[in-house]
mmCIF file of C-alpha atoms and ligand atoms in Angstrom:
data_model
loop_
_atom_site.group_PDB
_atom_site.id
_atom_site.type_symbol
_atom_site.label_atom_id
_atom_site.label_comp_id
_atom_site.label_asym_id
_atom_site.label_seq_id
_atom_site.Cartn_x
_atom_site.Cartn_y
_atom_site.Cartn_z
ATOM 1 C CA UNK A 22 94.259 86.934 80.301
ATOM 2 C CA UNK A 23 96.660 88.059 77.593
ATOM 3 C CA UNK A 24 97.989 91.296 79.047
ATOM 4 C CA UNK A 25 99.456 93.622 76.410
ATOM 5 C CA UNK A 26 98.945 96.885 78.315
ATOM 6 C CA UNK A 27 102.581 97.211 79.304
ATOM 7 C CA UNK A 28 105.804 95.294 79.824
ATOM 8 C CA UNK A 29 105.570 96.273 83.502
ATOM 9 C CA UNK A 30 102.966 93.546 84.124
ATOM 10 C CA UNK A 31 105.453 90.668 83.991
ATOM 11 C CA UNK A 32 105.627 88.401 87.021
ATOM 12 C CA UNK A 33 108.896 87.007 88.367
ATOM 13 C CA UNK A 34 109.650 83.541 86.998
ATOM 14 C CA UNK A 35 110.213 80.616 89.402
ATOM 15 C CA UNK A 36 113.974 80.875 88.787
ATOM 16 C CA UNK A 37 113.922 84.609 89.533
ATOM 17 C CA UNK A 38 111.931 83.983 92.708
ATOM 18 C CA UNK A 39 114.503 81.394 93.748
ATOM 19 C CA UNK A 40 117.302 83.933 93.251
ATOM 20 C CA UNK A 41 115.330 86.432 95.337
ATOM 21 C CA UNK A 42 114.691 83.926 98.111
ATOM 22 C CA UNK A 43 118.362 83.035 98.327
ATOM 23 C CA UNK A 44 119.694 86.601 98.211
ATOM 24 C CA UNK A 45 122.259 87.623 100.770
ATOM 25 C CA UNK A 46 121.058 90.894 102.332
ATOM 26 C CA UNK A 47 122.085 93.740 104.656
ATOM 27 C CA UNK A 48 120.996 97.305 105.388
ATOM 28 C CA UNK A 49 121.464 99.229 102.161
ATOM 29 C CA UNK A 50 121.085 102.634 103.840
ATOM 30 C CA UNK A 51 124.374 101.704 105.532
ATOM 31 C CA UNK A 52 125.680 100.498 102.163
ATOM 32 C CA UNK A 53 125.798 96.972 103.593
ATOM 33 C CA UNK A 54 123.585 94.984 101.265
ATOM 34 C CA UNK A 55 125.984 92.801 99.262
ATOM 35 C CA UNK A 56 123.402 91.957 96.598
ATOM 36 C CA UNK A 57 122.464 95.597 96.008
ATOM 37 C CA UNK A 58 126.166 96.400 95.785
ATOM 38 C CA UNK A 59 126.685 93.629 93.245
ATOM 39 C CA UNK A 60 123.758 94.860 91.151
ATOM 40 C CA UNK A 61 125.131 98.396 91.197
ATOM 41 C CA UNK A 62 128.590 97.198 90.189
ATOM 42 C CA UNK A 63 127.130 95.124 87.374
ATOM 43 C CA UNK A 64 125.002 98.054 86.140
ATOM 44 C CA UNK A 65 128.040 100.339 86.154
ATOM 45 C CA UNK A 66 129.997 97.750 84.201
ATOM 46 C CA UNK A 67 127.255 97.254 81.589
ATOM 47 C CA UNK A 68 126.747 100.985 81.052
ATOM 48 C CA UNK A 69 130.459 101.792 81.195
ATOM 49 C CA UNK A 70 129.756 104.379 83.888
ATOM 50 C CA UNK A 71 131.752 104.797 87.108
ATOM 51 C CA UNK A 72 128.950 104.050 89.537
ATOM 52 C CA UNK A 73 125.297 103.128 89.886
ATOM 53 C CA UNK A 74 122.414 103.440 92.323
ATOM 54 C CA UNK A 75 119.472 101.067 92.759
ATOM 55 C CA UNK A 76 116.194 103.020 92.932
ATOM 56 C CA UNK A 77 112.602 101.846 93.497
ATOM 57 C CA UNK A 78 111.255 103.177 90.192
ATOM 58 C CA UNK A 79 112.219 104.726 86.899
ATOM 59 C CA UNK A 80 110.458 107.911 87.866
ATOM 60 C CA UNK A 81 112.601 108.229 90.951
ATOM 61 C CA UNK A 82 115.736 107.538 88.910
ATOM 62 C CA UNK A 83 114.884 110.259 86.402
ATOM 63 C CA UNK A 84 113.859 112.774 89.034
ATOM 64 C CA UNK A 85 116.913 112.150 91.195
ATOM 65 C CA UNK A 86 119.030 112.776 88.094
ATOM 66 C CA UNK A 87 117.215 116.045 87.392
ATOM 67 C CA UNK A 88 117.642 117.160 91.010
ATOM 68 C CA UNK A 89 121.376 116.431 90.969
ATOM 69 C CA UNK A 90 122.086 118.005 87.572
ATOM 70 C CA UNK A 91 120.067 121.221 87.989
ATOM 71 C CA UNK A 92 119.516 124.169 90.297
ATOM 72 C CA UNK A 93 116.129 125.739 91.073
ATOM 73 C CA UNK A 94 115.105 128.295 88.479
ATOM 74 C CA UNK A 95 116.668 126.487 85.544
ATOM 75 C CA UNK A 96 115.062 124.922 82.483
ATOM 76 C CA UNK A 97 115.234 121.301 81.401
ATOM 77 C CA UNK A 98 114.952 120.515 77.694
ATOM 78 C CA UNK A 99 112.554 117.609 77.125
ATOM 79 C CA UNK A 100 110.672 116.141 74.181
ATOM 80 C CA UNK A 101 106.950 116.899 74.054
ATOM 81 C CA UNK A 102 105.896 113.258 74.309
ATOM 82 C CA UNK A 103 108.580 112.174 76.755
ATOM 83 C CA UNK A 104 107.830 110.187 79.884
ATOM 84 C CA UNK A 105 109.626 112.723 82.090
ATOM 85 C CA UNK A 106 107.387 115.528 80.847
ATOM 86 C CA UNK A 107 104.065 113.682 80.590
ATOM 87 C CA UNK A 108 103.892 110.901 83.119
ATOM 88 C CA UNK A 109 106.011 111.946 86.079
ATOM 89 C CA UNK A 110 103.487 114.246 87.716
ATOM 90 C CA UNK A 111 105.403 117.510 87.220
ATOM 91 C CA UNK A 112 107.960 116.276 89.728
ATOM 92 C CA UNK A 113 110.735 118.381 88.245
ATOM 93 C CA UNK A 114 108.714 121.471 89.200
ATOM 94 C CA UNK A 115 107.634 120.107 92.567
ATOM 95 C CA UNK A 116 110.902 118.740 93.716
ATOM 96 C CA UNK A 117 113.705 120.408 91.772
ATOM 97 C CA UNK A 118 112.145 123.822 91.151
ATOM 98 C CA UNK A 119 112.899 123.670 87.435
ATOM 99 C CA UNK A 120 110.633 124.042 84.457
ATOM 100 C CA UNK A 121 110.479 121.953 81.310
ATOM 101 C CA UNK A 122 111.474 123.587 78.043
ATOM 102 C CA UNK A 123 109.537 121.482 75.565
ATOM 103 C CA UNK A 124 110.807 120.624 72.096
ATOM 104 C CA UNK A 125 108.584 118.873 69.560
ATOM 105 C CA UNK A 126 110.498 116.087 67.863
ATOM 106 C CA UNK A 127 109.711 114.552 64.500
ATOM 107 C CA UNK A 128 107.673 111.562 65.764
ATOM 108 C CA UNK A 129 109.390 112.010 69.099
ATOM 109 C CA UNK A 130 112.965 112.534 67.944
ATOM 110 C CA UNK A 131 114.441 116.047 68.050
ATOM 111 C CA UNK A 132 117.663 117.267 66.439
ATOM 112 C CA UNK A 133 120.848 118.909 67.688
ATOM 113 C CA UNK A 134 119.791 122.040 65.810
ATOM 114 C CA UNK A 135 116.531 122.168 67.785
ATOM 115 C CA UNK A 136 118.498 121.793 71.010
ATOM 116 C CA UNK A 137 120.903 124.557 69.970
ATOM 117 C CA UNK A 138 117.922 126.857 69.388
ATOM 118 C CA UNK A 139 116.335 125.986 72.732
ATOM 119 C CA UNK A 140 119.417 126.586 74.867
ATOM 120 C CA UNK A 141 119.084 129.958 76.590
ATOM 121 C CA UNK A 142 121.833 132.503 76.079
ATOM 122 C CA UNK A 143 123.661 133.085 79.366
ATOM 123 C CA UNK A 144 122.058 136.442 80.080
ATOM 124 C CA UNK A 145 121.418 137.330 83.693
ATOM 125 C CA UNK A 146 117.739 138.078 83.087
ATOM 126 C CA UNK A 147 116.926 134.691 81.494
ATOM 127 C CA UNK A 148 116.459 131.292 83.065
ATOM 128 C CA UNK A 149 119.460 129.152 82.238
ATOM 129 C CA UNK A 150 119.304 125.733 80.616
ATOM 130 C CA UNK A 151 120.311 123.198 83.255
ATOM 131 C CA UNK A 152 119.848 119.865 81.526
ATOM 132 C CA UNK A 153 118.829 118.090 78.333
ATOM 133 C CA UNK A 154 116.896 114.794 78.543
ATOM 134 C CA UNK A 155 116.602 112.140 75.837
ATOM 135 C CA UNK A 156 114.469 108.981 75.928
ATOM 136 C CA UNK A 157 115.582 105.719 74.299
ATOM 137 C CA UNK A 158 113.495 103.845 73.358
ATOM 138 C CA UNK A 159 110.922 106.601 73.145
ATOM 139 C CA UNK A 160 107.881 105.040 74.748
ATOM 140 C CA UNK A 161 104.946 107.200 73.632
ATOM 141 C CA UNK A 162 105.900 107.148 69.959
ATOM 142 C CA UNK A 163 105.901 103.370 69.816
ATOM 143 C CA UNK A 164 109.199 102.337 71.361
ATOM 144 C CA UNK A 165 111.259 104.212 68.797
ATOM 145 C CA UNK A 166 115.021 103.995 68.806
ATOM 146 C CA UNK A 167 116.814 107.349 69.108
ATOM 147 C CA UNK A 168 119.365 107.322 66.257
ATOM 148 C CA UNK A 169 122.831 107.130 67.789
ATOM 149 C CA UNK A 170 124.364 109.719 65.441
ATOM 150 C CA UNK A 171 121.627 112.217 66.310
ATOM 151 C CA UNK A 172 122.097 111.592 70.028
ATOM 152 C CA UNK A 173 125.843 112.150 69.697
ATOM 153 C CA UNK A 174 125.307 115.472 67.899
ATOM 154 C CA UNK A 175 123.012 116.555 70.728
ATOM 155 C CA UNK A 176 125.627 115.544 73.316
ATOM 156 C CA UNK A 177 128.180 117.648 71.479
ATOM 157 C CA UNK A 178 125.957 120.733 71.342
ATOM 158 C CA UNK A 179 124.884 120.464 74.990
ATOM 159 C CA UNK A 180 128.388 119.819 76.278
ATOM 160 C CA UNK A 181 129.786 122.689 74.231
ATOM 161 C CA UNK A 182 127.446 124.874 76.313
ATOM 162 C CA UNK A 183 128.436 123.139 79.570
ATOM 163 C CA UNK A 184 125.009 121.493 79.864
ATOM 164 C CA UNK A 185 124.723 117.888 81.060
ATOM 165 C CA UNK A 186 122.556 115.323 79.251
ATOM 166 C CA UNK A 187 120.491 112.651 81.005
ATOM 167 C CA UNK A 188 119.199 109.565 79.229
ATOM 168 C CA UNK A 189 115.859 108.087 80.211
ATOM 169 C CA UNK A 190 116.895 104.630 79.115
ATOM 170 C CA UNK A 191 113.967 102.792 80.685
ATOM 171 C CA UNK A 192 114.157 100.394 77.703
ATOM 172 C CA UNK A 193 117.799 100.844 76.658
ATOM 173 C CA UNK A 194 118.274 97.050 76.640
ATOM 174 C CA UNK A 195 115.578 96.817 73.965
ATOM 175 C CA UNK A 196 117.634 99.253 71.877
ATOM 176 C CA UNK A 197 120.774 97.228 72.407
ATOM 177 C CA UNK A 198 119.135 93.948 71.428
ATOM 178 C CA UNK A 199 117.363 95.491 68.419
ATOM 179 C CA UNK A 200 120.469 97.207 67.052
ATOM 180 C CA UNK A 201 123.224 94.880 68.253
ATOM 181 C CA UNK A 202 125.001 97.898 69.774
ATOM 182 C CA UNK A 203 126.262 97.317 73.352
ATOM 183 C CA UNK A 204 124.538 99.411 76.042
ATOM 184 C CA UNK A 205 127.868 101.038 76.975
ATOM 185 C CA UNK A 206 128.208 102.293 73.412
ATOM 186 C CA UNK A 207 124.619 103.598 73.337
ATOM 187 C CA UNK A 208 125.092 105.617 76.532
ATOM 188 C CA UNK A 209 128.669 106.777 75.995
ATOM 189 C CA UNK A 210 128.956 110.521 76.572
ATOM 190 C CA UNK A 211 125.733 110.872 78.572
ATOM 191 C CA UNK A 212 126.171 112.338 82.033
ATOM 192 C CA UNK A 213 123.676 109.916 83.515
ATOM 193 C CA UNK A 214 121.397 107.102 82.436
ATOM 194 C CA UNK A 215 118.433 105.430 84.089
ATOM 195 C CA UNK A 216 117.239 101.996 83.034
ATOM 196 C CA UNK A 217 114.311 99.915 84.296
ATOM 197 C CA UNK A 218 114.552 96.353 85.540
ATOM 198 C CA UNK A 219 110.778 96.249 85.989
ATOM 199 C CA UNK A 220 109.845 96.386 82.282
ATOM 200 C CA UNK A 221 110.892 93.906 79.619
ATOM 201 C CA UNK A 222 113.631 92.543 81.861
ATOM 202 C CA UNK A 223 110.879 91.057 83.993
ATOM 203 C CA UNK A 224 111.661 92.167 87.557
ATOM 204 C CA UNK A 225 108.893 92.942 90.027
ATOM 205 C CA UNK A 226 110.479 96.234 91.132
ATOM 206 C CA UNK A 227 113.437 98.455 90.438
ATOM 207 C CA UNK A 228 115.467 100.708 88.219
ATOM 208 C CA UNK A 229 119.103 101.738 88.201
ATOM 209 C CA UNK A 230 120.616 105.196 87.837
ATOM 210 C CA UNK A 231 124.190 105.319 86.537
ATOM 211 C CA UNK A 232 126.759 108.107 86.265
ATOM 212 C CA UNK A 233 130.072 109.367 87.606
ATOM 213 C CA UNK A 234 131.110 108.479 91.157
ATOM 214 C CA UNK A 235 130.531 112.071 92.244
ATOM 215 C CA UNK A 236 127.090 112.175 90.604
ATOM 216 C CA UNK A 237 125.998 108.921 92.248
ATOM 217 C CA UNK A 238 127.236 110.069 95.646
ATOM 218 C CA UNK A 239 124.921 113.066 95.429
ATOM 219 C CA UNK A 240 122.140 110.945 93.881
ATOM 220 C CA UNK A 241 122.246 108.675 96.956
ATOM 221 C CA UNK A 242 121.578 111.706 99.168
ATOM 222 C CA UNK A 243 118.663 112.842 96.981
ATOM 223 C CA UNK A 244 117.204 109.318 96.852
ATOM 224 C CA UNK A 245 117.181 109.258 100.654
ATOM 225 C CA UNK A 246 115.540 112.684 100.772
ATOM 226 C CA UNK A 247 112.781 111.385 98.502
ATOM 227 C CA UNK A 248 112.154 108.437 100.798
ATOM 228 C CA UNK A 249 113.914 106.012 98.497
ATOM 229 C CA UNK A 250 116.436 104.679 101.015
ATOM 230 C CA UNK A 251 115.730 100.956 101.155
ATOM 231 C CA UNK A 252 116.920 98.461 103.748
ATOM 232 C CA UNK A 253 117.289 94.735 102.898
ATOM 233 C CA UNK A 254 116.701 95.534 99.247
ATOM 234 C CA UNK A 255 118.964 92.688 98.150
ATOM 235 C CA UNK A 256 115.825 90.593 97.754
ATOM 236 C CA UNK A 257 114.838 92.944 94.925
ATOM 237 C CA UNK A 258 118.354 93.483 93.601
ATOM 238 C CA UNK A 259 118.719 89.710 93.236
ATOM 239 C CA UNK A 260 115.876 89.789 90.728
ATOM 240 C CA UNK A 261 117.730 92.544 88.870
ATOM 241 C CA UNK A 262 120.952 90.565 88.749
ATOM 242 C CA UNK A 263 119.069 87.514 87.586
ATOM 243 C CA UNK A 264 117.374 89.533 84.831
ATOM 244 C CA UNK A 265 120.627 91.086 83.616
ATOM 245 C CA UNK A 266 122.158 87.612 83.442
ATOM 246 C CA UNK A 267 119.238 85.756 81.867
ATOM 247 C CA UNK A 268 116.608 88.019 80.346
ATOM 248 C CA UNK A 269 118.460 90.347 77.986
ATOM 249 C CA UNK A 270 118.874 88.309 74.767
ATOM 250 C CA UNK A 271 115.267 87.091 74.979
ATOM 251 C CA UNK A 272 114.049 90.666 74.336
ATOM 252 C CA UNK A 273 114.541 89.697 70.682
ATOM 253 C CA UNK A 274 111.509 87.404 71.040
ATOM 254 C CA UNK A 275 109.418 90.357 72.213
ATOM 255 C CA UNK A 276 110.538 92.368 69.197
ATOM 256 C CA UNK A 277 109.692 89.478 66.892
ATOM 257 C CA UNK A 278 106.268 89.118 68.532
ATOM 258 C CA UNK A 279 105.654 92.858 68.160
ATOM 259 C CA UNK A 280 106.458 92.595 64.448
ATOM 260 C CA UNK A 281 104.111 89.657 63.955
ATOM 261 C CA UNK A 282 101.384 91.438 65.913
ATOM 262 C CA UNK A 283 101.822 94.628 63.867
ATOM 263 C CA UNK A 284 101.822 92.747 60.575
ATOM 264 C CA UNK A 285 98.708 90.808 61.556
ATOM 265 C CA UNK A 286 96.804 93.867 62.725
ATOM 266 C CA UNK A 287 97.831 95.917 59.688
ATOM 267 C CA UNK A 288 95.788 93.509 57.518
ATOM 268 C CA UNK A 289 92.615 94.800 59.202
ATOM 269 C CA UNK A 290 91.297 97.594 56.953
ATOM 270 C CA UNK A 291 90.100 99.961 59.699
ATOM 271 C CA UNK A 292 93.439 99.945 61.524
ATOM 272 C CA UNK A 293 96.595 101.908 60.850
ATOM 273 C CA UNK A 294 99.550 100.299 62.587
ATOM 274 C CA UNK A 295 102.919 101.925 63.254
ATOM 275 C CA UNK A 296 105.683 99.483 62.310
ATOM 276 C CA UNK A 297 107.355 98.670 65.649
ATOM 277 C CA UNK A 298 111.097 99.141 66.122
ATOM 278 C CA UNK A 299 111.155 97.257 69.429
ATOM 279 C CA UNK A 300 108.382 95.865 71.667
ATOM 280 C CA UNK A 301 105.662 98.546 71.449
ATOM 281 C CA UNK A 302 102.918 98.547 68.817
ATOM 282 C CA UNK A 303 100.750 101.647 68.339
ATOM 283 C CA UNK A 304 97.454 101.092 66.566
ATOM 284 C CA UNK A 305 95.205 103.865 65.254
ATOM 285 C CA UNK A 306 91.543 102.990 64.808
ATOM 286 C CA UNK A 307 90.394 104.773 61.648
ATOM 287 C CA UNK A 308 86.692 103.816 61.786
ATOM 288 C CA UNK A 309 84.276 102.212 64.205
ATOM 289 C CA UNK A 310 84.845 101.944 67.952
ATOM 290 C CA UNK A 311 86.943 104.326 70.028
ATOM 291 C CA UNK A 312 90.026 102.919 71.689
ATOM 292 C CA UNK A 313 88.167 102.703 75.010
ATOM 293 C CA UNK A 314 85.301 100.758 73.451
ATOM 294 C CA UNK A 315 87.545 98.367 71.596
ATOM 295 C CA UNK A 316 89.684 97.809 74.700
ATOM 296 C CA UNK A 317 86.549 96.999 76.727
ATOM 297 C CA UNK A 318 85.330 94.506 74.121
ATOM 298 C CA UNK A 319 88.726 92.798 73.867
ATOM 299 C CA UNK A 320 88.870 92.579 77.653
ATOM 300 C CA UNK A 321 85.671 90.538 77.657
ATOM 301 C CA UNK A 322 87.427 88.092 75.338
ATOM 302 C CA UNK A 323 90.533 87.864 77.493
ATOM 303 C CA UNK A 324 92.904 90.440 75.987
ATOM 304 C CA UNK A 325 94.021 93.589 77.773
ATOM 305 C CA UNK A 326 95.258 96.526 75.672
ATOM 306 C CA UNK A 327 95.904 100.135 76.667
ATOM 307 C CA UNK A 328 93.942 103.039 75.157
ATOM 308 C CA UNK A 329 96.520 105.792 74.592
ATOM 309 C CA UNK A 330 94.624 108.740 76.062
ATOM 310 C CA UNK A 331 92.068 111.496 75.522
ATOM 311 C CA UNK A 332 91.420 113.951 72.677
ATOM 312 C CA UNK A 333 93.158 113.064 69.423
ATOM 313 C CA UNK A 334 94.702 110.120 71.221
ATOM 314 C CA UNK A 335 91.276 108.609 71.902
ATOM 315 C CA UNK A 336 91.555 106.464 68.797
ATOM 316 C CA UNK A 337 94.939 105.009 69.613
ATOM 317 C CA UNK A 338 95.828 101.780 71.342
ATOM 318 C CA UNK A 339 99.180 100.728 72.695
ATOM 319 C CA UNK A 340 100.171 97.070 72.805
ATOM 320 C CA UNK A 341 103.394 95.965 74.424
ATOM 321 C CA UNK A 342 105.022 92.547 74.109
ATOM 322 C CA UNK A 343 106.967 91.009 76.988
ATOM 323 C CA UNK A 344 108.091 87.736 78.514
ATOM 324 C CA UNK A 345 104.627 86.765 79.742
ATOM 325 C CA UNK A 346 103.073 86.770 76.249
ATOM 326 C CA UNK A 347 103.765 83.911 73.880
ATOM 327 C CA UNK A 348 103.619 83.606 70.100
ATOM 328 C CA UNK A 349 100.241 81.818 70.483
ATOM 329 C CA UNK A 350 98.942 84.726 72.578
ATOM 330 C CA UNK A 351 99.933 87.092 69.768
ATOM 331 C CA UNK A 352 98.168 85.006 67.099
ATOM 332 C CA UNK A 353 95.091 84.719 69.301
ATOM 333 C CA UNK A 354 95.087 88.507 69.802
ATOM 334 C CA UNK A 355 95.150 89.080 66.037
ATOM 335 C CA UNK A 356 92.177 86.708 65.641
ATOM 336 C CA UNK A 357 90.217 88.524 68.343
ATOM 337 C CA UNK A 358 90.863 91.916 66.718
ATOM 338 C CA UNK A 359 89.504 90.450 63.470
ATOM 339 C CA UNK A 360 86.404 89.175 65.289
ATOM 340 C CA UNK A 361 85.706 92.663 66.606
ATOM 341 C CA UNK A 362 86.525 94.656 63.502
ATOM 342 C CA UNK A 363 85.521 92.489 60.545
ATOM 343 C CA UNK A 364 83.585 94.451 57.939
ATOM 344 C CA UNK A 365 84.754 97.877 59.135
HETATM 345 C C1 PLP B 26 108.287 103.207 82.594
HETATM 346 C C2 PLP B 26 109.103 104.348 82.222
HETATM 347 C C3 PLP B 26 109.744 105.145 83.193
HETATM 348 C C4 PLP B 26 109.665 104.907 84.673
HETATM 349 O O1 PLP B 26 108.526 104.375 85.143
HETATM 350 P P1 PLP B 26 108.259 103.833 86.614
HETATM 351 O O2 PLP B 26 106.899 103.305 86.475
HETATM 352 O O3 PLP B 26 108.373 104.999 87.526
HETATM 353 O O4 PLP B 26 109.262 102.770 86.936
HETATM 354 C C5 PLP B 26 110.501 106.197 82.736
HETATM 355 N N1 PLP B 26 110.641 106.441 81.436
HETATM 356 C C6 PLP B 26 110.067 105.695 80.491
HETATM 357 C C7 PLP B 26 110.320 105.992 79.076
HETATM 358 C C8 PLP B 26 109.268 104.627 80.850
HETATM 359 O O5 PLP B 26 108.692 103.898 79.900
#
């Protein structure tokens, strides 16, 4: 099977498994797992933040950040298509007692002016704005890169109002590889950043939340409260360390494959393809089958793709490149799309 549904489907390589098998471990709830500690130190170093915390998932990393930055009754500014707002099961309401204040970006990217207009005046009878969240790359709009200058303007506006800014950087390494800008530079000024090891970096499990020492100290308490205190987690952290040491530059191959895939598919008359900026290709089906139907037919031929959703999204597919799909897989996928859609 050629699995293009997500970059989460990658399996650990033999070398990564070897690193996991050989990991030195201890009880991380006691802070005694040397491999987890090394991963956290390395993540802090890469992001230029004071400290870091290994968490089981990106969702937990984001939601721990929201819990630490906000107080119940506040609002959190999020983009309408963001992961935090759409795919994290309303956890900010459930767990932190805050509500999303939704801004509609231009294809997923909002401006500092929009943030300025969404920040509540500090009147006693209004909910106060507790946090602003950005997402880079922005998943649902095709792995778009949040322009650094725009992000910095938003940081300035939020901080001028005393409001922290969290970065959902699930795929921040894709941004870094695509732009050549170091991760530390991309996240400078943010109050916290979460990145995923379990996506394009190829780990079986894990994300890392980074921030100030004080922030991470509190985040560790919240992680435990959520049931995220792990014991001999060094086995998993070893995969993370391995990925940070060996799997970052190769993201360029995924970006190249995404480009080739997009170019190939854009030759098919009934498809409209968004030019990918990183490793996510969004395809709109203009005529013929729905996304569900096309996905089912491709599955029978050995290719898995993800229909984007219901309603107006029912004619959209999402294809994600990653380290378990080769150039040949990409070319084969283009051929199979042609087989299904020729004449439409
Ligand atoms: C995948 C992802 C997350 C976290 O997902 P988990 O499945 O909980 O690890 C968060 N934000 C974005 C943008 C993502 O793509």
